[in-house]
GROMACS .gro file of C-alpha atoms in nm:
model
  386
    1UNK     CA    1   1.874  -1.274   1.965
    2UNK     CA    2   2.251  -1.254   2.030
    3UNK     CA    3   2.408  -0.921   2.121
    4UNK     CA    4   2.610  -0.770   1.857
    5UNK     CA    5   2.974  -0.675   1.848
    6UNK     CA    6   3.057  -0.379   1.657
    7UNK     CA    7   3.271  -0.055   1.675
    8UNK     CA    8   3.377  -0.009   1.318
    9UNK     CA    9   3.513  -0.389   1.306
   10UNK     CA   10   3.330  -0.562   1.012
   11UNK     CA   11   3.217  -0.916   1.090
   12UNK     CA   12   3.413  -1.186   0.944
   13UNK     CA   13   3.338  -1.266   0.590
   14UNK     CA   14   3.159  -0.942   0.555
   15UNK     CA   15   3.305  -0.645   0.368
   16UNK     CA   16   3.315  -0.297   0.511
   17UNK     CA   17   3.020  -0.086   0.382
   18UNK     CA   18   3.031   0.293   0.328
   19UNK     CA   19   2.784   0.485   0.557
   20UNK     CA   20   2.520   0.564   0.302
   21UNK     CA   21   2.503   0.194   0.209
   22UNK     CA   22   2.453   0.108   0.569
   23UNK     CA   23   2.171   0.343   0.600
   24UNK     CA   24   2.012   0.214   0.302
   25UNK     CA   25   2.061  -0.136   0.448
   26UNK     CA   26   1.898  -0.022   0.755
   27UNK     CA   27   1.612   0.135   0.573
   28UNK     CA   28   1.529  -0.173   0.387
   29UNK     CA   29   1.566  -0.392   0.688
   30UNK     CA   30   1.310  -0.192   0.892
   31UNK     CA   31   1.072  -0.156   0.602
   32UNK     CA   32   1.032  -0.524   0.596
   33UNK     CA   33   0.925  -0.563   0.943
   34UNK     CA   34   0.617  -0.481   1.127
   35UNK     CA   35   0.812  -0.380   1.454
   36UNK     CA   36   0.950  -0.024   1.528
   37UNK     CA   37   1.322  -0.005   1.596
   38UNK     CA   38   1.485   0.259   1.795
   39UNK     CA   39   1.837   0.317   1.862
   40UNK     CA   40   1.955   0.484   2.176
   41UNK     CA   41   2.302   0.591   2.254
   42UNK     CA   42   2.374   0.432   2.628
   43UNK     CA   43   2.619   0.710   2.754
   44UNK     CA   44   2.382   1.005   2.683
   45UNK     CA   45   2.039   0.838   2.635
   46UNK     CA   46   2.028   1.024   2.293
   47UNK     CA   47   1.802   0.890   2.013
   48UNK     CA   48   2.020   0.790   1.712
   49UNK     CA   49   1.733   0.643   1.487
   50UNK     CA   50   1.361   0.579   1.488
   51UNK     CA   51   1.241   0.376   1.214
   52UNK     CA   52   0.921   0.501   1.020
   53UNK     CA   53   0.682   0.249   1.151
   54UNK     CA   54   0.704   0.374   1.508
   55UNK     CA   55   0.412   0.602   1.402
   56UNK     CA   56   0.208   0.294   1.295
   57UNK     CA   57   0.250   0.137   1.609
   58UNK     CA   58   0.225   0.430   1.877
   59UNK     CA   59   0.001   0.646   1.671
   60UNK     CA   60   0.299   0.929   1.713
   61UNK     CA   61   0.595   1.027   1.526
   62UNK     CA   62   0.929   0.906   1.663
   63UNK     CA   63   1.059   1.251   1.664
   64UNK     CA   64   0.791   1.342   1.929
   65UNK     CA   65   0.983   1.143   2.185
   66UNK     CA   66   1.348   1.190   2.052
   67UNK     CA   67   1.431   1.471   2.287
   68UNK     CA   68   1.432   1.414   2.579
   69UNK     CA   69   1.433   1.041   2.530
   70UNK     CA   70   1.248   0.979   2.865
   71UNK     CA   71   0.968   1.146   2.722
   72UNK     CA   72   0.849   0.809   2.579
   73UNK     CA   73   0.737   0.684   2.921
   74UNK     CA   74   0.438   0.918   2.896
   75UNK     CA   75   0.304   0.709   2.619
   76UNK     CA   76   0.312   0.383   2.851
   77UNK     CA   77  -0.029   0.327   3.044
   78UNK     CA   78  -0.027   0.470   3.405
   79UNK     CA   79  -0.086   0.156   3.555
   80UNK     CA   80   0.209  -0.027   3.357
   81UNK     CA   81   0.460   0.285   3.373
   82UNK     CA   82   0.653   0.234   3.655
   83UNK     CA   83   0.701  -0.145   3.634
   84UNK     CA   84   0.800  -0.111   3.263
   85UNK     CA   85   1.062   0.177   3.317
   86UNK     CA   86   1.200  -0.009   3.597
   87UNK     CA   87   1.251  -0.329   3.398
   88UNK     CA   88   1.399  -0.129   3.117
   89UNK     CA   89   1.681   0.051   3.332
   90UNK     CA   90   1.753  -0.294   3.507
   91UNK     CA   91   1.753  -0.511   3.213
   92UNK     CA   92   1.828  -0.324   2.900
   93UNK     CA   93   2.216  -0.322   2.902
   94UNK     CA   94   2.230  -0.690   3.013
   95UNK     CA   95   2.066  -0.816   2.693
   96UNK     CA   96   1.787  -0.996   2.898
   97UNK     CA   97   1.516  -0.707   2.859
   98UNK     CA   98   1.188  -0.852   2.715
   99UNK     CA   99   0.883  -0.698   2.850
  100UNK     CA  100   0.510  -0.646   2.782
  101UNK     CA  101   0.303  -0.340   2.879
  102UNK     CA  102   0.015  -0.123   2.761
  103UNK     CA  103   0.062   0.175   2.562
  104UNK     CA  104  -0.188   0.484   2.499
  105UNK     CA  105  -0.174   0.580   2.147
  106UNK     CA  106  -0.214   0.931   2.003
  107UNK     CA  107  -0.541   0.850   1.874
  108UNK     CA  108  -0.652   0.728   2.258
  109UNK     CA  109  -0.674   0.351   2.170
  110UNK     CA  110  -0.486   0.137   2.411
  111UNK     CA  111  -0.254  -0.144   2.277
  112UNK     CA  112  -0.008  -0.391   2.407
  113UNK     CA  113   0.357  -0.365   2.319
  114UNK     CA  114   0.639  -0.616   2.349
  115UNK     CA  115   0.960  -0.434   2.403
  116UNK     CA  116   1.299  -0.606   2.374
  117UNK     CA  117   1.646  -0.417   2.407
  118UNK     CA  118   1.940  -0.574   2.250
  119UNK     CA  119   2.281  -0.378   2.351
  120UNK     CA  120   2.555  -0.319   2.088
  121UNK     CA  121   2.905  -0.365   2.227
  122UNK     CA  122   3.255  -0.246   2.140
  123UNK     CA  123   3.558  -0.494   2.141
  124UNK     CA  124   3.571  -0.434   2.519
  125UNK     CA  125   3.211  -0.566   2.578
  126UNK     CA  126   3.097  -0.214   2.679
  127UNK     CA  127   2.760  -0.130   2.571
  128UNK     CA  128   2.761   0.145   2.320
  129UNK     CA  129   2.379   0.180   2.224
  130UNK     CA  130   2.077  -0.015   2.244
  131UNK     CA  131   1.853  -0.145   1.965
  132UNK     CA  132   1.510  -0.140   2.105
  133UNK     CA  133   1.250  -0.328   1.927
  134UNK     CA  134   0.870  -0.261   1.994
  135UNK     CA  135   0.617  -0.487   1.848
  136UNK     CA  136   0.239  -0.452   1.859
  137UNK     CA  137   0.108  -0.772   2.040
  138UNK     CA  138  -0.237  -0.666   2.085
  139UNK     CA  139  -0.407  -0.921   1.884
  140UNK     CA  140  -0.184  -1.202   2.006
  141UNK     CA  141  -0.268  -1.102   2.382
  142UNK     CA  142  -0.647  -1.079   2.293
  143UNK     CA  143  -0.632  -1.413   2.109
  144UNK     CA  144  -0.438  -1.587   2.422
  145UNK     CA  145  -0.670  -1.437   2.678
  146UNK     CA  146  -0.972  -1.523   2.477
  147UNK     CA  147  -0.861  -1.861   2.451
  148UNK     CA  148  -0.830  -1.879   2.819
  149UNK     CA  149  -1.180  -1.712   2.867
  150UNK     CA  150  -1.317  -1.985   2.650
  151UNK     CA  151  -1.158  -2.235   2.815
  152UNK     CA  152  -1.303  -2.110   3.141
  153UNK     CA  153  -1.654  -2.089   2.974
  154UNK     CA  154  -1.641  -2.425   2.832
  155UNK     CA  155  -1.544  -2.551   3.173
  156UNK     CA  156  -1.866  -2.368   3.313
  157UNK     CA  157  -2.073  -2.492   3.007
  158UNK     CA  158  -1.954  -2.857   3.090
  159UNK     CA  159  -2.063  -2.804   3.449
  160UNK     CA  160  -2.395  -2.668   3.321
  161UNK     CA  161  -2.436  -2.962   3.071
  162UNK     CA  162  -2.355  -3.214   3.364
  163UNK     CA  163  -2.630  -3.040   3.582
  164UNK     CA  164  -2.854  -3.053   3.290
  165UNK     CA  165  -2.768  -3.435   3.243
  166UNK     CA  166  -2.842  -3.479   3.638
  167UNK     CA  167  -3.172  -3.302   3.638
  168UNK     CA  168  -3.263  -3.507   3.327
  169UNK     CA  169  -3.179  -3.831   3.527
  170UNK     CA  170  -3.362  -3.738   3.841
  171UNK     CA  171  -3.676  -3.624   3.655
  172UNK     CA  172  -3.696  -3.960   3.460
  173UNK     CA  173  -3.665  -4.133   3.774
  174UNK     CA  174  -3.888  -3.932   3.983
  175UNK     CA  175  -4.149  -3.927   3.729
  176UNK     CA  176  -4.217  -4.278   3.796
  177UNK     CA  177  -4.326  -4.245   4.159
  178UNK     CA  178  -4.481  -3.927   4.084
  179UNK     CA  179  -4.711  -4.092   3.845
  180UNK     CA  180  -4.802  -4.363   4.073
  181UNK     CA  181  -4.879  -4.105   4.349
  182UNK     CA  182  -5.101  -3.900   4.131
  183UNK     CA  183  -5.282  -4.219   4.008
  184UNK     CA  184  -5.347  -4.354   4.366
  185UNK     CA  185  -5.453  -4.009   4.489
  186UNK     CA  186  -5.698  -3.954   4.201
  187UNK     CA  187  -5.826  -4.314   4.279
  188UNK     CA  188  -5.865  -4.222   4.638
  189UNK     CA  189  -6.044  -3.905   4.547
  190UNK     CA  190  -6.284  -4.087   4.326
  191UNK     CA  191  -6.352  -4.367   4.578
  192UNK     CA  192  -6.431  -4.121   4.844
  193UNK     CA  193  -6.664  -3.981   4.652
  194UNK     CA  194  -6.856  -4.279   4.549
  195UNK     CA  195  -6.970  -4.347   4.884
  196UNK     CA  196  -6.866  -4.700   4.882
  197UNK     CA  197  -6.894  -4.891   5.204
  198UNK     CA  198  -6.561  -5.044   5.102
  199UNK     CA  199  -6.394  -4.689   5.062
  200UNK     CA  200  -6.219  -4.654   5.413
  201UNK     CA  201  -6.026  -4.990   5.378
  202UNK     CA  202  -5.920  -4.925   5.015
  203UNK     CA  203  -5.827  -4.573   5.056
  204UNK     CA  204  -5.607  -4.689   5.355
  205UNK     CA  205  -5.447  -4.955   5.146
  206UNK     CA  206  -5.387  -4.669   4.864
  207UNK     CA  207  -5.253  -4.431   5.106
  208UNK     CA  208  -4.992  -4.673   5.218
  209UNK     CA  209  -4.900  -4.717   4.857
  210UNK     CA  210  -4.853  -4.344   4.835
  211UNK     CA  211  -4.636  -4.329   5.133
  212UNK     CA  212  -4.424  -4.614   4.980
  213UNK     CA  213  -4.373  -4.418   4.651
  214UNK     CA  214  -4.279  -4.112   4.856
  215UNK     CA  215  -4.006  -4.316   5.024
  216UNK     CA  216  -3.904  -4.429   4.679
  217UNK     CA  217  -3.870  -4.098   4.536
  218UNK     CA  218  -3.672  -3.980   4.852
  219UNK     CA  219  -3.429  -4.277   4.802
  220UNK     CA  220  -3.368  -4.177   4.457
  221UNK     CA  221  -3.267  -3.835   4.523
  222UNK     CA  222  -3.065  -3.957   4.843
  223UNK     CA  223  -2.865  -4.194   4.566
  224UNK     CA  224  -2.810  -3.906   4.323
  225UNK     CA  225  -2.694  -3.671   4.579
  226UNK     CA  226  -2.436  -3.953   4.683
  227UNK     CA  227  -2.329  -3.998   4.318
  228UNK     CA  228  -2.284  -3.607   4.271
  229UNK     CA  229  -2.066  -3.595   4.580
  230UNK     CA  230  -1.885  -3.883   4.514
  231UNK     CA  231  -1.807  -3.737   4.131
  232UNK     CA  232  -1.736  -3.367   4.267
  233UNK     CA  233  -1.397  -3.182   4.181
  234UNK     CA  234  -1.130  -3.222   4.463
  235UNK     CA  235  -1.097  -2.871   4.642
  236UNK     CA  236  -0.763  -2.706   4.732
  237UNK     CA  237  -0.620  -2.438   4.923
  238UNK     CA  238  -0.658  -2.108   4.699
  239UNK     CA  239  -0.470  -1.800   4.709
  240UNK     CA  240  -0.776  -1.549   4.649
  241UNK     CA  241  -0.524  -1.274   4.564
  242UNK     CA  242  -0.352  -1.464   4.290
  243UNK     CA  243  -0.678  -1.583   4.163
  244UNK     CA  244  -0.805  -1.220   4.123
  245UNK     CA  245  -0.499  -1.128   3.944
  246UNK     CA  246  -0.539  -1.420   3.712
  247UNK     CA  247  -0.885  -1.364   3.649
  248UNK     CA  248  -0.844  -0.975   3.582
  249UNK     CA  249  -0.571  -1.108   3.318
  250UNK     CA  250  -0.852  -1.308   3.149
  251UNK     CA  251  -1.054  -0.972   3.105
  252UNK     CA  252  -0.795  -0.711   3.056
  253UNK     CA  253  -0.830  -0.702   2.673
  254UNK     CA  254  -1.210  -0.723   2.703
  255UNK     CA  255  -1.207  -0.413   2.968
  256UNK     CA  256  -0.967  -0.246   2.715
  257UNK     CA  257  -1.185  -0.300   2.397
  258UNK     CA  258  -1.477  -0.163   2.613
  259UNK     CA  259  -1.281   0.125   2.748
  260UNK     CA  260  -1.305   0.003   3.105
  261UNK     CA  261  -1.026   0.084   3.355
  262UNK     CA  262  -0.976  -0.162   3.619
  263UNK     CA  263  -0.829  -0.096   3.969
  264UNK     CA  264  -0.709  -0.366   4.194
  265UNK     CA  265  -0.689  -0.299   4.569
  266UNK     CA  266  -0.543  -0.596   4.782
  267UNK     CA  267  -0.619  -0.483   5.128
  268UNK     CA  268  -0.488  -0.808   5.290
  269UNK     CA  269  -0.218  -0.803   5.558
  270UNK     CA  270  -0.246  -1.187   5.599
  271UNK     CA  271  -0.259  -1.459   5.344
  272UNK     CA  272  -0.608  -1.460   5.179
  273UNK     CA  273  -0.663  -1.840   5.133
  274UNK     CA  274  -0.969  -2.047   5.098
  275UNK     CA  275  -1.033  -2.437   5.034
  276UNK     CA  276  -1.235  -2.437   4.718
  277UNK     CA  277  -1.251  -2.524   4.355
  278UNK     CA  278  -1.028  -2.257   4.165
  279UNK     CA  279  -1.212  -2.298   3.844
  280UNK     CA  280  -1.565  -2.263   4.000
  281UNK     CA  281  -1.438  -1.956   4.182
  282UNK     CA  282  -1.286  -1.785   3.875
  283UNK     CA  283  -1.602  -1.851   3.686
  284UNK     CA  284  -1.828  -1.668   3.959
  285UNK     CA  285  -1.574  -1.353   3.956
  286UNK     CA  286  -1.589  -1.337   3.567
  287UNK     CA  287  -1.975  -1.312   3.581
  288UNK     CA  288  -1.935  -1.039   3.848
  289UNK     CA  289  -1.665  -0.859   3.620
  290UNK     CA  290  -1.908  -0.870   3.321
  291UNK     CA  291  -2.175  -0.728   3.528
  292UNK     CA  292  -1.987  -0.433   3.625
  293UNK     CA  293  -1.836  -0.388   3.261
  294UNK     CA  294  -2.209  -0.367   3.143
  295UNK     CA  295  -2.290  -0.115   3.425
  296UNK     CA  296  -2.036   0.121   3.294
  297UNK     CA  297  -2.079   0.115   2.942
  298UNK     CA  298  -2.291   0.391   2.884
  299UNK     CA  299  -2.057   0.631   3.072
  300UNK     CA  300  -1.815   0.858   2.918
  301UNK     CA  301  -1.482   0.653   2.843
  302UNK     CA  302  -1.283   0.854   3.104
  303UNK     CA  303  -1.559   0.755   3.370
  304UNK     CA  304  -1.557   0.389   3.315
  305UNK     CA  305  -1.408   0.220   3.645
  306UNK     CA  306  -1.429  -0.104   3.792
  307UNK     CA  307  -1.266  -0.154   4.115
  308UNK     CA  308  -1.175  -0.490   4.273
  309UNK     CA  309  -1.086  -0.532   4.632
  310UNK     CA  310  -0.957  -0.816   4.852
  311UNK     CA  311  -0.990  -0.841   5.205
  312UNK     CA  312  -0.895  -1.099   5.495
  313UNK     CA  313  -0.919  -1.160   5.836
  314UNK     CA  314  -0.898  -1.488   6.071
  315UNK     CA  315  -1.266  -1.604   5.972
  316UNK     CA  316  -1.333  -1.474   5.607
  317UNK     CA  317  -1.191  -1.370   5.285
  318UNK     CA  318  -1.401  -1.103   5.099
  319UNK     CA  319  -1.380  -1.014   4.723
  320UNK     CA  320  -1.544  -0.690   4.616
  321UNK     CA  321  -1.644  -0.554   4.284
  322UNK     CA  322  -1.758  -0.209   4.260
  323UNK     CA  323  -1.865  -0.003   3.924
  324UNK     CA  324  -1.963   0.350   3.894
  325UNK     CA  325  -2.282   0.290   3.728
  326UNK     CA  326  -2.634   0.381   3.769
  327UNK     CA  327  -2.651   0.169   4.114
  328UNK     CA  328  -2.928  -0.077   4.202
  329UNK     CA  329  -3.278  -0.014   4.338
  330UNK     CA  330  -3.401  -0.211   4.655
  331UNK     CA  331  -3.643  -0.424   4.420
  332UNK     CA  332  -3.329  -0.500   4.186
  333UNK     CA  333  -3.109  -0.629   4.483
  334UNK     CA  334  -3.380  -0.859   4.595
  335UNK     CA  335  -3.447  -1.009   4.273
  336UNK     CA  336  -3.080  -1.019   4.147
  337UNK     CA  337  -2.991  -1.380   4.224
  338UNK     CA  338  -3.351  -1.501   4.089
  339UNK     CA  339  -3.294  -1.715   3.760
  340UNK     CA  340  -3.344  -1.508   3.445
  341UNK     CA  341  -3.384  -1.166   3.642
  342UNK     CA  342  -3.174  -0.929   3.456
  343UNK     CA  343  -3.168  -0.543   3.410
  344UNK     CA  344  -2.997  -0.561   3.066
  345UNK     CA  345  -3.204  -0.615   2.758
  346UNK     CA  346  -3.060  -0.913   2.555
  347UNK     CA  347  -2.909  -1.104   2.848
  348UNK     CA  348  -3.016  -1.446   2.987
  349UNK     CA  349  -3.008  -1.320   3.352
  350UNK     CA  350  -2.817  -1.648   3.465
  351UNK     CA  351  -2.455  -1.514   3.562
  352UNK     CA  352  -2.550  -1.378   3.915
  353UNK     CA  353  -2.726  -1.708   3.968
  354UNK     CA  354  -2.446  -1.922   3.895
  355UNK     CA  355  -2.216  -1.705   4.081
  356UNK     CA  356  -2.449  -1.695   4.383
  357UNK     CA  357  -2.472  -2.106   4.355
  358UNK     CA  358  -2.093  -2.123   4.342
  359UNK     CA  359  -2.039  -1.926   4.622
  360UNK     CA  360  -2.291  -2.094   4.839
  361UNK     CA  361  -2.124  -2.405   4.762
  362UNK     CA  362  -1.819  -2.294   4.932
  363UNK     CA  363  -2.031  -2.197   5.238
  364UNK     CA  364  -2.003  -1.836   5.133
  365UNK     CA  365  -2.243  -1.550   5.059
  366UNK     CA  366  -2.271  -1.335   4.756
  367UNK     CA  367  -2.439  -0.991   4.841
  368UNK     CA  368  -2.518  -0.674   4.653
  369UNK     CA  369  -2.576  -0.298   4.747
  370UNK     CA  370  -2.567   0.039   4.601
  371UNK     CA  371  -2.255   0.244   4.702
  372UNK     CA  372  -2.306   0.587   4.876
  373UNK     CA  373  -2.102   0.753   4.620
  374UNK     CA  374  -2.293   0.585   4.348
  375UNK     CA  375  -2.271   0.256   4.172
  376UNK     CA  376  -2.313  -0.074   4.275
  377UNK     CA  377  -2.105  -0.343   4.494
  378UNK     CA  378  -2.113  -0.702   4.434
  379UNK     CA  379  -1.928  -0.903   4.684
  380UNK     CA  380  -1.871  -1.253   4.813
  381UNK     CA  381  -1.726  -1.387   5.124
  382UNK     CA  382  -1.612  -1.742   5.195
  383UNK     CA  383  -1.463  -1.883   5.511
  384UNK     CA  384  -1.103  -1.858   5.533
  385UNK     CA  385  -0.878  -2.175   5.537
  386UNK     CA  386  -0.734  -2.291   5.875
   0.00000   0.00000   0.00000
């Protein structure tokens, strides 16, 4: 939107309007938009106007934050507050301010807000006041992230479908030599029981046939193995800190809906890079985050916290996901990565199995433990790129 020049000088072709009519025009315009509009005087920071739909977006009346104007930052989510305030003070009077952040409404619900600031200038170009526009973009953010999440899941589903097709193909070809082996073995058993004088010679011949069929099955597996590696996705250098941040963006809306606060701790003094398949690693981390969200779901909303930590040294890069749930028993830890094992009703129990296999395919290791202060820790470590 273009900056507006004012200061009592009407735009060309427009008649000068009396103040009462200007107020009515402003009211009609703001009533027709879903956004909230806030006019702030630049020299004093004083609030000049707050549109009525401010309350609908923020769950609070505009007058609650009219004096002093700085109090509005108390509505911004603690994790976003400093960066949002810094961006506003840096960019607002330049006409370039366009920021998104989370706000905690008066009813306790967290929403995503897009904030834009447009300076209104006098004839000398001096900013007199700011028109600050607030738009609730929660649904848009959720849709965008859900689309990205679905794209990731579809890619994972495509990988699973490819695995299913691979298994079906192997099973079809392996069944033929296995069927022959079973027939020859059964014939050997029956012939040995018959006591025939010719039994040793014929059993030896059939044993040779069994050996040939075993080699045939082994060759089939080798052929499929070469085909799989020939069609594997090319691996590249992956910045793990960046990958973790992007993955957290994918699950931010889900975490908000479930009342889970995510804390990211990057404890890396050196580049945290690995050579791998970015999509697969992201898929593995999403499963671990889903598991952590489930673990804290029964807690009070204020206690639902998941901490993601990254560490790196010259040998490994480590990603750790910790929840504050009930923790894990020794038996659970031993069984967690078994297919279809789950401690949660209504879950298929494949997420951790998939994650473990993805990490193992990167020459890494996935492990689980109960934290000494409570809750579970899932971590994977992968060789650092050289």
